[in-house]
Short mmCIF file of C-alpha atoms in Angstrom, two decimals:
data_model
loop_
_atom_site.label_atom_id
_atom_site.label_comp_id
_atom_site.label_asym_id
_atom_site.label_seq_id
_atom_site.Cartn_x
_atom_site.Cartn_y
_atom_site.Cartn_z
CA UNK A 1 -23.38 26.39 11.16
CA UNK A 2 -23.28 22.59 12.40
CA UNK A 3 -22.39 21.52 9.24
CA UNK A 4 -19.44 24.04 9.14
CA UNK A 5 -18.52 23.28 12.72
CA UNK A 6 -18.12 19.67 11.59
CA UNK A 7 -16.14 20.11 8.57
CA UNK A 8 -13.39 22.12 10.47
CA UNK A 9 -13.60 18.88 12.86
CA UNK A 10 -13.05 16.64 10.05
CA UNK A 11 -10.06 19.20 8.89
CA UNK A 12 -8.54 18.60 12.09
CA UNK A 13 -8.97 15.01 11.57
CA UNK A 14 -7.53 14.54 8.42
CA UNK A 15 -4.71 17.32 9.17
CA UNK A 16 -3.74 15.50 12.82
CA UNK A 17 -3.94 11.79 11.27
CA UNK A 18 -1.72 12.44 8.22
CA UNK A 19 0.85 14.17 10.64
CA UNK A 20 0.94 10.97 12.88
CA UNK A 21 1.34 8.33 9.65
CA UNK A 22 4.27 10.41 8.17
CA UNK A 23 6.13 10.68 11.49
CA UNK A 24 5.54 7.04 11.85
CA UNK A 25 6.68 6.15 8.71
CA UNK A 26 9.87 8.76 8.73
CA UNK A 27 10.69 7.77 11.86
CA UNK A 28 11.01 3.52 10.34
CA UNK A 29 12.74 5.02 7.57
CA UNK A 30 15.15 7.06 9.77
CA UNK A 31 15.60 3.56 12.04
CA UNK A 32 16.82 1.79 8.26
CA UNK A 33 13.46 -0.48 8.38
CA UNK A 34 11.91 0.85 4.78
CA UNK A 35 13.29 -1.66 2.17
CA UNK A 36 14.22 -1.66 -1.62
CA UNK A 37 10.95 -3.48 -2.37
CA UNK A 38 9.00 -1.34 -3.11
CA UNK A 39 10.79 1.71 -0.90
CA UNK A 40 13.62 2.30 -3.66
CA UNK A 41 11.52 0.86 -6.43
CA UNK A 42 9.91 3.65 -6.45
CA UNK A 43 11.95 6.58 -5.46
CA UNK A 44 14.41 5.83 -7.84
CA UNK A 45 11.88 6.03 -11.02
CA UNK A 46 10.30 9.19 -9.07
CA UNK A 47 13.95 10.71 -9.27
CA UNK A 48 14.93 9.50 -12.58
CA UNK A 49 11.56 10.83 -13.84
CA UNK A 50 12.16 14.21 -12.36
CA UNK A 51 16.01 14.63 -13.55
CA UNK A 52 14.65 13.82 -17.07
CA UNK A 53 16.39 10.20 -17.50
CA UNK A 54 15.25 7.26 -18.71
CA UNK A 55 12.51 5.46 -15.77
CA UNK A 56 14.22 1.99 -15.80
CA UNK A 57 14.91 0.26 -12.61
CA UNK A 58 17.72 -1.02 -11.96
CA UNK A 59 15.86 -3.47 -9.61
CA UNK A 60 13.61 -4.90 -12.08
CA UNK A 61 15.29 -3.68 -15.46
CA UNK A 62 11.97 -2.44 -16.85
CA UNK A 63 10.55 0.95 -17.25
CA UNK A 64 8.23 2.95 -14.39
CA UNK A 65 4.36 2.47 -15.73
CA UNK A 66 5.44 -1.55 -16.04
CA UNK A 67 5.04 -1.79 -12.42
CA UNK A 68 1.02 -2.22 -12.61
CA UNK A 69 0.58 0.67 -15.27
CA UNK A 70 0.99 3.12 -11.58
CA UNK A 71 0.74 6.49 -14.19
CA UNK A 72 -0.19 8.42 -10.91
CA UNK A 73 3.11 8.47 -10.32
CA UNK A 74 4.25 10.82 -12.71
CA UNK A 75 1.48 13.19 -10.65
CA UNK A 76 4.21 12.87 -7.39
CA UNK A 77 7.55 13.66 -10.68
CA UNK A 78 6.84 17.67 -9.79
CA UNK A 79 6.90 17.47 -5.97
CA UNK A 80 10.63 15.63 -6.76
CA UNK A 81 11.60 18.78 -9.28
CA UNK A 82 11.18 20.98 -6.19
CA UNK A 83 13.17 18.91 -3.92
CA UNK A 84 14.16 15.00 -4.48
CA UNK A 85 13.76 13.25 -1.09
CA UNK A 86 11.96 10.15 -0.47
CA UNK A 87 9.85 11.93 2.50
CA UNK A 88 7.46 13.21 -0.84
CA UNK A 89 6.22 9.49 -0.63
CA UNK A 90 5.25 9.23 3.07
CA UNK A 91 4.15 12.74 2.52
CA UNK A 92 1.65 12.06 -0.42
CA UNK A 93 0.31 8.29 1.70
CA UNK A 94 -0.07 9.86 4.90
CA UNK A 95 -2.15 12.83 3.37
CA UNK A 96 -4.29 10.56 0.78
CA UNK A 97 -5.04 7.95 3.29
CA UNK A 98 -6.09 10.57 5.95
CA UNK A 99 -7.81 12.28 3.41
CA UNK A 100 -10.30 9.08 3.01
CA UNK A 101 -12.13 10.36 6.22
CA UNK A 102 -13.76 13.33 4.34
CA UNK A 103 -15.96 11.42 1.79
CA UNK A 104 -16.58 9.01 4.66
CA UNK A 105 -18.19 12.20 6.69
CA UNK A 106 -20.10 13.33 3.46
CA UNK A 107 -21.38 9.94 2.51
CA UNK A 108 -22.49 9.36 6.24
CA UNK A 109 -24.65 12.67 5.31
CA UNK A 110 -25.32 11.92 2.45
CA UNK A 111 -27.03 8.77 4.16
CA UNK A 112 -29.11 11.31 6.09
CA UNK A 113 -27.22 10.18 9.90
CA UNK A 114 -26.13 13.20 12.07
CA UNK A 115 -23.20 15.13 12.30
CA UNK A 116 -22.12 12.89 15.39
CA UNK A 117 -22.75 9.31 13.86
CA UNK A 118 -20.47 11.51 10.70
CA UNK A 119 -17.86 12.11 12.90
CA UNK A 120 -17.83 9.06 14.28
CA UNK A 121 -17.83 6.69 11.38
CA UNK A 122 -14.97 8.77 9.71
CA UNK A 123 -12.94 8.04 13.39
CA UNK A 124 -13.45 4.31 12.58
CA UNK A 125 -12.38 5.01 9.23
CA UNK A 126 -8.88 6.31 10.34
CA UNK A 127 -8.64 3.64 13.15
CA UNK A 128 -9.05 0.53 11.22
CA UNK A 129 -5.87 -1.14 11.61
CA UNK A 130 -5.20 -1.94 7.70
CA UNK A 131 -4.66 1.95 7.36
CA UNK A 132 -1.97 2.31 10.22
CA UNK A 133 -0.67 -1.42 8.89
CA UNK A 134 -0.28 -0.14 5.47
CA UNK A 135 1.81 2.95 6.41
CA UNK A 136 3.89 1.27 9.14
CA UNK A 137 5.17 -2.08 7.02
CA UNK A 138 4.80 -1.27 3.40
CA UNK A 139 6.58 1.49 3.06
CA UNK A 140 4.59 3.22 -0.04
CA UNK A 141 2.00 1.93 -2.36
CA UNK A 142 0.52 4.06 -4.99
CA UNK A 143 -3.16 2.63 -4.41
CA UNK A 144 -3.28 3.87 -1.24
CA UNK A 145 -4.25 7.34 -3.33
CA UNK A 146 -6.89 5.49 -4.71
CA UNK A 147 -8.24 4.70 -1.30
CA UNK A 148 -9.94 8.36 -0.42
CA UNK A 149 -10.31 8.46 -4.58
CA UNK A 150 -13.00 5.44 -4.03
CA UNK A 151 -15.00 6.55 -1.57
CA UNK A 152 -15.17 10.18 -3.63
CA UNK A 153 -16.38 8.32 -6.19
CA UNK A 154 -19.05 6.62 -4.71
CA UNK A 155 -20.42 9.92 -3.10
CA UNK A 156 -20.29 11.62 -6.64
CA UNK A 157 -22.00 8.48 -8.49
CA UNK A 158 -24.91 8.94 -5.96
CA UNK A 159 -24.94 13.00 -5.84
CA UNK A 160 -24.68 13.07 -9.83
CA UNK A 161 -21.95 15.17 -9.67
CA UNK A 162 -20.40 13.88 -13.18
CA UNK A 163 -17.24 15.14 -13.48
CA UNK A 164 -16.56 14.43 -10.30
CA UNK A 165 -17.19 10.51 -10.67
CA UNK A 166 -15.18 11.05 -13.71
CA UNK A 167 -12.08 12.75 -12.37
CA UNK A 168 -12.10 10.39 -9.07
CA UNK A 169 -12.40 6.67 -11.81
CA UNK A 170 -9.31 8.26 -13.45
CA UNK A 171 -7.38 8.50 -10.25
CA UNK A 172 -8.38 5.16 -9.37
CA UNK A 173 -7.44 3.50 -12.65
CA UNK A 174 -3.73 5.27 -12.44
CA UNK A 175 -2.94 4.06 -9.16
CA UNK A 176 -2.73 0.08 -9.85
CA UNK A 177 -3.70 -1.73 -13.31
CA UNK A 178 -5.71 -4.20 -11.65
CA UNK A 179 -8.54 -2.04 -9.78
CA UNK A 180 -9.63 -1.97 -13.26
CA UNK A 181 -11.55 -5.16 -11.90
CA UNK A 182 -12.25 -2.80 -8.59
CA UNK A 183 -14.19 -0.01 -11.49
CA UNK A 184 -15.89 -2.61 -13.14
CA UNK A 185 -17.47 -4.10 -9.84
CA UNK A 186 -18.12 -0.57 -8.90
CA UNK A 187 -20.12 0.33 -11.75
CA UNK A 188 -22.12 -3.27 -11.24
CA UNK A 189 -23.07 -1.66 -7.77
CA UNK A 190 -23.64 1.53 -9.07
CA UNK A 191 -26.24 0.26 -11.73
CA UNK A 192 -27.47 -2.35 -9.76
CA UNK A 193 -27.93 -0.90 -5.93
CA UNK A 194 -28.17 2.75 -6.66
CA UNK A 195 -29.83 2.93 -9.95
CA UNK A 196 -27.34 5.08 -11.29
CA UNK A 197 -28.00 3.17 -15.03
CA UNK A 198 -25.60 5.22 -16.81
CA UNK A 199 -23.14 5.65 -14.09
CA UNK A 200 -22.89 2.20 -14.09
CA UNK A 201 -22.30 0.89 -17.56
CA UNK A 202 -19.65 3.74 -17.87
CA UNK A 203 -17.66 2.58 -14.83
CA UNK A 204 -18.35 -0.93 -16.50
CA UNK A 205 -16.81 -0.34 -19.72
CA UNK A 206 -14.34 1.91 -18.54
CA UNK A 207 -12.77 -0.63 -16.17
CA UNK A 208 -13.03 -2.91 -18.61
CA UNK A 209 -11.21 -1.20 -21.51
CA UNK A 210 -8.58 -0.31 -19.13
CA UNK A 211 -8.11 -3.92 -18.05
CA UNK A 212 -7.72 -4.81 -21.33
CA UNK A 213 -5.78 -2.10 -22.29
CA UNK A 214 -3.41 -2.26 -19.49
CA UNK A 215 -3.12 -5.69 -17.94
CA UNK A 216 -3.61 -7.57 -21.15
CA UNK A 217 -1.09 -5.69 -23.06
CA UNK A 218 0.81 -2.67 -21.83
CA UNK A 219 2.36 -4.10 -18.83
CA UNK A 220 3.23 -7.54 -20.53
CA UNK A 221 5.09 -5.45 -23.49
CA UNK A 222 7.10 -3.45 -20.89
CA UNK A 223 8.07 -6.30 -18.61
CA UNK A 224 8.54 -8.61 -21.50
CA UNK A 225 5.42 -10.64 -21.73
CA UNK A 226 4.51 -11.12 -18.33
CA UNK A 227 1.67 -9.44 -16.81
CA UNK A 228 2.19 -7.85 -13.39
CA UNK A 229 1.62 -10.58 -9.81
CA UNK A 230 0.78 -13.57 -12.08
CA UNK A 231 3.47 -15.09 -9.52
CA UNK A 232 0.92 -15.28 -6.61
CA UNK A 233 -1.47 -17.48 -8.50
CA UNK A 234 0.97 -19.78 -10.55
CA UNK A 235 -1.31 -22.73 -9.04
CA UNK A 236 -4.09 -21.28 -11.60
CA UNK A 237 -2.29 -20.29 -14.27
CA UNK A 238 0.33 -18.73 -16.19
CA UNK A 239 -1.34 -15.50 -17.25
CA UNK A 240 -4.49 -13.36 -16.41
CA UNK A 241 -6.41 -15.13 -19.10
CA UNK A 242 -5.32 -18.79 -17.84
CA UNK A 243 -6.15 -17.87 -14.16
CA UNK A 244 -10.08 -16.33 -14.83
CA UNK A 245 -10.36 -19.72 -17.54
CA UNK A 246 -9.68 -21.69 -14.41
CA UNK A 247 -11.87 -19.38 -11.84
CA UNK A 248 -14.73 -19.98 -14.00
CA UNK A 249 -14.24 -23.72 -15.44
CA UNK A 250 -12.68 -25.23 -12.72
CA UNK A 251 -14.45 -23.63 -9.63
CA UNK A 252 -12.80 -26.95 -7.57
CA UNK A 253 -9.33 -25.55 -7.79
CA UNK A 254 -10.29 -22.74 -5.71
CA UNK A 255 -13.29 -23.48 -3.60
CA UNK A 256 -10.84 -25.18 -0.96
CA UNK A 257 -9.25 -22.09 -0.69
CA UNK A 258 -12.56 -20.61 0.25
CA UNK A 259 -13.27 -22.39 3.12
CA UNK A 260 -9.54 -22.66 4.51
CA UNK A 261 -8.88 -22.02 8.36
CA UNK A 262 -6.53 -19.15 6.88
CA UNK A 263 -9.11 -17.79 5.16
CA UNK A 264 -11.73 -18.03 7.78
CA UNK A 265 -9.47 -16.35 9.74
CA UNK A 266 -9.07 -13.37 7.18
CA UNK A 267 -12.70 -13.01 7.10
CA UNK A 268 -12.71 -12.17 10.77
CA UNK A 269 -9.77 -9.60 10.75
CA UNK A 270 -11.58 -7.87 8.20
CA UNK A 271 -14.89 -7.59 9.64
CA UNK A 272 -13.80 -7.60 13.27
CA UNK A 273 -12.97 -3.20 13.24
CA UNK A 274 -16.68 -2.72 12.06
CA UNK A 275 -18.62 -5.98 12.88
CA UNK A 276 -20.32 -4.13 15.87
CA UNK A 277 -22.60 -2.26 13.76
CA UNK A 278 -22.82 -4.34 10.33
CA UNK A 279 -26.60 -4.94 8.83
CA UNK A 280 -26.65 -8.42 6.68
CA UNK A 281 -29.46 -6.03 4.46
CA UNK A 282 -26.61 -3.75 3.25
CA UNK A 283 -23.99 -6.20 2.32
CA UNK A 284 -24.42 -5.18 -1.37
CA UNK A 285 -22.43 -2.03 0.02
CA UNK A 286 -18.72 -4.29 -0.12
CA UNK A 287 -19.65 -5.48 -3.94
CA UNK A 288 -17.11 -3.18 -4.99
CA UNK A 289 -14.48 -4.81 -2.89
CA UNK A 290 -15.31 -8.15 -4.32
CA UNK A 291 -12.75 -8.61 -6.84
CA UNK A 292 -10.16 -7.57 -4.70
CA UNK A 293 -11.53 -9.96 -1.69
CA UNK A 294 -11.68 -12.77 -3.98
CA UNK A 295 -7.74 -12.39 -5.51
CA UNK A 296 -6.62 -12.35 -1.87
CA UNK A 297 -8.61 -15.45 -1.25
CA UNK A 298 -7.37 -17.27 -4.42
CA UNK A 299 -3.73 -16.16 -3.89
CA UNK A 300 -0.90 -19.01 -3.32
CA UNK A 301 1.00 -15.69 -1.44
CA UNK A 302 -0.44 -15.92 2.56
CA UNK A 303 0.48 -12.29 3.14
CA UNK A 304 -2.43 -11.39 0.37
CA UNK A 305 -4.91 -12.72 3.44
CA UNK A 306 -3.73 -10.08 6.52
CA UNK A 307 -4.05 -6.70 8.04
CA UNK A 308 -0.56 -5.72 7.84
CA UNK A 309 0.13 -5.86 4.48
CA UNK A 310 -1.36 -3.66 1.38
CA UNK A 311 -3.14 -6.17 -0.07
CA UNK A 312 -6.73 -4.91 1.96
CA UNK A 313 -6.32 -1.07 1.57
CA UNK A 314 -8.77 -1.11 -1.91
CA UNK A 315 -11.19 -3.32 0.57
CA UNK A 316 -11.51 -1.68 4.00
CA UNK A 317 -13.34 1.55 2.55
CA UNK A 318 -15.96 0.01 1.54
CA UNK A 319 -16.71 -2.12 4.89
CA UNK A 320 -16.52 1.48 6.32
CA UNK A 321 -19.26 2.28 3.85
CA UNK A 322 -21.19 -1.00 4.64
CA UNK A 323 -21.05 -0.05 8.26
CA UNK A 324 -22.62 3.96 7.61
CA UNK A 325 -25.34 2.24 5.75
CA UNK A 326 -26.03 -0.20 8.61
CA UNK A 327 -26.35 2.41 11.08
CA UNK A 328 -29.38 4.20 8.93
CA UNK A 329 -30.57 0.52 8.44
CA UNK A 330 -30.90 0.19 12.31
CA UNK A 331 -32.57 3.57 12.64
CA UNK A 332 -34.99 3.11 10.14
CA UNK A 333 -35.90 -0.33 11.92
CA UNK A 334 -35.70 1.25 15.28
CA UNK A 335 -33.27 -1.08 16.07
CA UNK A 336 -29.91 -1.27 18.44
CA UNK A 337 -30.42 2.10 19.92
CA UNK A 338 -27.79 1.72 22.05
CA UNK A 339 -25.66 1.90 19.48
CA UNK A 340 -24.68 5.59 19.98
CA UNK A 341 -21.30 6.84 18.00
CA UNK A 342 -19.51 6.77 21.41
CA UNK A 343 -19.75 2.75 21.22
CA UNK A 344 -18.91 2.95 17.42
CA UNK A 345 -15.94 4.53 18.22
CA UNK A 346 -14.93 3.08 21.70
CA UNK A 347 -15.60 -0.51 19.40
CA UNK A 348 -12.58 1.31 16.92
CA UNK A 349 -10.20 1.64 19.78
CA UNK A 350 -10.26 -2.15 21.02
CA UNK A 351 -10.25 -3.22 17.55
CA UNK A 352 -7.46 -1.02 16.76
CA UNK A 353 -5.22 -1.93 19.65
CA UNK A 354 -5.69 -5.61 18.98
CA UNK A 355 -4.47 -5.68 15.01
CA UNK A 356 -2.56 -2.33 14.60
CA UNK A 357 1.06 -3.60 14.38
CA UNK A 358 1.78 -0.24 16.29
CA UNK A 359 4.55 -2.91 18.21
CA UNK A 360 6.63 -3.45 15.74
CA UNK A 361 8.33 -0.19 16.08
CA UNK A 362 9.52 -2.58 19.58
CA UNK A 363 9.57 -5.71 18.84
CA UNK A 364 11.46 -5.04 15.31
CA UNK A 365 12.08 -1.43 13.69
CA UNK A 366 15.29 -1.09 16.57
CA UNK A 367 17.45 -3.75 15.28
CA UNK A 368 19.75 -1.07 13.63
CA UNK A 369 20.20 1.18 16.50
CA UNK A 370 23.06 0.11 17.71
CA UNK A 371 24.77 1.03 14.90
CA UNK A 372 22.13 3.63 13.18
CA UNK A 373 24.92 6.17 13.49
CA UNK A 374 27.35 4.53 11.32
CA UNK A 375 24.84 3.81 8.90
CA UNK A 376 23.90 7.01 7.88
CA UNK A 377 27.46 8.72 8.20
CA UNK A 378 28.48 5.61 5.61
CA UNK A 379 25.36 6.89 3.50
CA UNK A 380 26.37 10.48 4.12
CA UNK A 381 30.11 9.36 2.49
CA UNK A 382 28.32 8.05 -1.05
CA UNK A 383 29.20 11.56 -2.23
CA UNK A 384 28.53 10.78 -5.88
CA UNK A 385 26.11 9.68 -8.29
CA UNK A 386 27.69 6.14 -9.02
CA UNK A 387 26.30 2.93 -8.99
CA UNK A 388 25.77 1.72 -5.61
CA UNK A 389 25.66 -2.26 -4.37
CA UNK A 390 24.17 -2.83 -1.14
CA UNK A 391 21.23 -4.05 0.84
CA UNK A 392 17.60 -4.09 0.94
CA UNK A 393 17.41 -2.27 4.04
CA UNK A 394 20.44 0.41 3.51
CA UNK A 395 19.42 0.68 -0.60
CA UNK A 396 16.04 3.63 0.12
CA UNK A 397 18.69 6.09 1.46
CA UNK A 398 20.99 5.59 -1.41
CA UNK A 399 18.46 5.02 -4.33
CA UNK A 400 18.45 8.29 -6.19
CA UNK A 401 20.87 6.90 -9.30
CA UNK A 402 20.47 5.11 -12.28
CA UNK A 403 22.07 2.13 -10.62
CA UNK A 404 21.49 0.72 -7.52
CA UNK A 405 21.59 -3.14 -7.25
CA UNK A 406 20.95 -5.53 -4.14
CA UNK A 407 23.40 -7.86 -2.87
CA UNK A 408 22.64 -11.66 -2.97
CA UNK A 409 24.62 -14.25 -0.30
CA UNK A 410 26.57 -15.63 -3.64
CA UNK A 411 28.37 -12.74 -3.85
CA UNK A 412 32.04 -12.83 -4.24
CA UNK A 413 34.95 -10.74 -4.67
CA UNK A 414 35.83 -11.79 -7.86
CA UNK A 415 31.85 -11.89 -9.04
CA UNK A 416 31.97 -7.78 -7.75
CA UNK A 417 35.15 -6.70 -9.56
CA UNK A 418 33.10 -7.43 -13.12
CA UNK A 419 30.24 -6.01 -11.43
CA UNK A 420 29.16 -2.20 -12.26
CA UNK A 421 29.32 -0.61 -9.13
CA UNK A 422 31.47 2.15 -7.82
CA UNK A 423 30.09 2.01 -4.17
CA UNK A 424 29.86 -1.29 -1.88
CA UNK A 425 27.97 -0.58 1.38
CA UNK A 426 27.38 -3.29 3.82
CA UNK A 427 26.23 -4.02 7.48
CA UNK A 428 27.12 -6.94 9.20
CA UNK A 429 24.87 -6.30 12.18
CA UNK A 430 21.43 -6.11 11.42
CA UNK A 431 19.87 -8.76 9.40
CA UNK A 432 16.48 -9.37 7.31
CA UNK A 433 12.98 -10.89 8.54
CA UNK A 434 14.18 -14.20 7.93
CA UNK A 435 17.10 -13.42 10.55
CA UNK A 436 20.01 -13.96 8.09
CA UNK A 437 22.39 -11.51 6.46
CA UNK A 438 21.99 -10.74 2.84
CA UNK A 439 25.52 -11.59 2.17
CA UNK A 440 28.23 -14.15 3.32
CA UNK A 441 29.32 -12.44 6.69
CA UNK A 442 32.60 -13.46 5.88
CA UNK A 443 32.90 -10.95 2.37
CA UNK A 444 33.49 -7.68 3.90
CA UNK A 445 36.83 -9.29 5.31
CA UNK A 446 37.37 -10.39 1.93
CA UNK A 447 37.16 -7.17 0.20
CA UNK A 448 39.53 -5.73 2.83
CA UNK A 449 42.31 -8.00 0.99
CA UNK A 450 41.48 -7.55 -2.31
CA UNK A 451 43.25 -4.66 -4.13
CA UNK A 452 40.31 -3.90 -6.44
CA UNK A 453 38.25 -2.45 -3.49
CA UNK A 454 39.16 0.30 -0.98
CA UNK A 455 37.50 0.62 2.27
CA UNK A 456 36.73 4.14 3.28
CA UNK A 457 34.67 3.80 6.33
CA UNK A 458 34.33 0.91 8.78
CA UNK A 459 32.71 1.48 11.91
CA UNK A 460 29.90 -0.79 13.87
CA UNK A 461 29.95 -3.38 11.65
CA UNK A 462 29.10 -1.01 8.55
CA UNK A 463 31.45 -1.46 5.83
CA UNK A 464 31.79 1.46 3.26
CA UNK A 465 33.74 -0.10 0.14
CA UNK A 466 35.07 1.89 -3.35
CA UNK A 467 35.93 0.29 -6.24
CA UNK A 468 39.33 1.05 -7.39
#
């Protein structure tokens, strides 16, 4: 009966926290704050998937599983052939990363704590702030459906529930190429820690066939040799197989990087939601997260090192984990009693209202409200399927086409009459992070003189231009 009582508490849970992260992102959509990268990156190969046409972005100019080999994707194509609208995205995020709380609550169980240390782990789960970060700044990110997917797998790999480790590896491996490294270090853990022997080589070589397979030559064919975010480590290399040369026979290039106030820094973000209850004897719990930790660490790209980016949601879970096993470490010692699952989750609370970036929908998700009106009645006038020019911000609500294109600040009216577009949709007002326009102010003027173009809307500083 308890155990009942607390699954319809965890139901609750899950059910009221995925309602809260798809209002929050809807709402930042609504307010013209999602952006093209990676809002409209991915809705348009959703919607070109679902109208049976050809996945290439017209962003990138490559095809839908070169963008990290993401083949859960094609799992979201069928919610699109019902009805295409980009809410399916926040939808599917908000439900998979509220969804994480259950294995939490079964591995804390599984652990042998009670119902109330369960419930109150899986809280600390939902309020660690890369979770709310995740869903309030990046839009959508396919691994975030590898996030509950993890955790699953780890309390199947210790139950030796088979097909269940099996089916929840596969998820994992479809959301993002390189968890591949994220399996493999898995498997190490489960071999290693739980004795799981067979588990563990299978995870092993699983991950790393489908490294090879996937990093080291499907998503170089597709997007033309290149392997996926070689860019953020261009100080180590060229390629995958440059950059782990270099990690392992020339240790000096990143052991700087290591020790770096920034990355000091990281360390205590990341431990600072759970550090209240951690046990140094369970550390082996984050060994799965190691690969992950250690490409944020070695990045050249800074955001790879925060809480408000994606780059941590394939790491938090498992410092979740880390802190479950620390609390049956201190029991079995006898140890911190006072650390009662009221603390654990009053600790959640402070930590969560000093790092979740629930202020941005102040401090910047209202720069387009002055004019939000005009921005969606000059979306509302696209009435066609054409190809549509525009920016970051404006290009999610318009990016269910074959061609949709961002504007650049060198473009001119003479440059956009040889251009393919049939639509031209700009606003003046509101600019990008870096506080600049993502276009020469003066071009919408421009285009009002030039007989190629024909404005058919111009309110608020939104400019709705047709091609003639």
């Amino acid at each position: 009966m308890k155990n009942k009582s607390g699954l319809i508490y965890i139901s609750w849970m899950i059910g009221v926290s995925a309602l809260i992260l798809f209002i929050c992102s809807s709402l930042r959509h609504e307010l013209f704050q999602s952006t093209a990268l990676d809002l409209a990156v991915f809705d348009q190969w959703i919607y070109l998937a679902s109208q049976g046409l050809p996945t290439i972005s017209s962003f990138f100019g490559f095809q839908m599983i070169g963008d990290h080999a993401a083949f859960i994707l094609y799992l979201i194509v069928p919610l699109y052939k019902i009805y295409p609208d980009v809410h399916w995205l926040f939808a599917v995020q908000a439900i998979a990363l509220a969804l994480g709380c259950l294995p939490v609550y079964a591995l804390s169980l599984q652990a042998g704590l009670s119902i109330n240390y369960a419930r109150a782990i899986s809280i600390c789960y939902l309020l660690y702030p890369s979770l709310f970060n995740t869903n309030f700044f990046t839009d959508f990110r396919p691994e975030a459906i590898a996030v509950p997917a993890l955790l699953w797998a780890m309390w199947a790999g210790i139950s030796n529930r088979t097909w269940q480790l099996i089916i929840a590896i596969a998820l994992v491996l479809s959301c993002k190429d390189i968890l591949s490294l994220t399996v493999i270090a898995f498997g190490v853990w489960l071999w290693l820690i739980q004795h799981r022997r067979i588990y563990g080589i299978g995870c092993i070589v699983t991950g790393a066939v489908w490294y090879l397979m996937t990093v080291g030559y499907l998503v170089p064919m597709i997007r033309g040799g290149k392997a996926g975010g070689v860019v953020f480590y261009s100080s180590l290399g060229d390629s995958p197989k440059q950059i782990i040369w270099n990690i392992i026979f020339n240790p000096s290039l990143i052991l700087g990087k290591l020790f770096a106030p920034e990355t000091l820094f990281y360390y205590l973000l990341l431990l600072l939601p759970v550090i209240i209850g951690l046990h140094w004897r369970q550390v082996t719990t984050i060994i799965p997260a190691l690969p992950m930790f250690l490409l944020n660490i070695i990045s050249d790209y800074s955001a790879q090192r925060d809480l408000v980016h994606h780059y941590s949601l394939t790491i938090f879970p498992f410092l979740i984990v880390w802190l479950l096993y620390s609390i049956w470490q201190y029991q079995q010692d006898k140890k911190r009693r006072w650390l009662k699952p009221r603390f654990l989750i009053v600790w959640a609370i402070i930590a969560f209202l000093a790092l979740a970036k629930y202020e941005f929908f102040i401090t910047r998700y209202l720069s387009s409200l002055s004019n939000l009106h005009s921005l969606h009645t000059a979306v509302s006038l696209v009435k066609t399927s054409g190809s549509v020019l525009t920016t970051s911000r404006i290009a999610p609500h318009l990016s269910q086409r074959q061609i949709i294109n961002l504007i650049n600040t060198n473009a001119k009216p003479d440059y956009l009459i040889r251009e393919n577009i049939e639509y031209l949709l700009l606003d003046v007002r509101t600019k990008n992070r870096e506080n600049q326009l993502d276009f020469n102010p003066e071009l919408p003027n421009q285009l009002k003189n030039n007989q190629a173009f024909k404005l058919i809307y111009q309110q608020d500083d939104v400019y709705l231009f047709k091609k003639q």
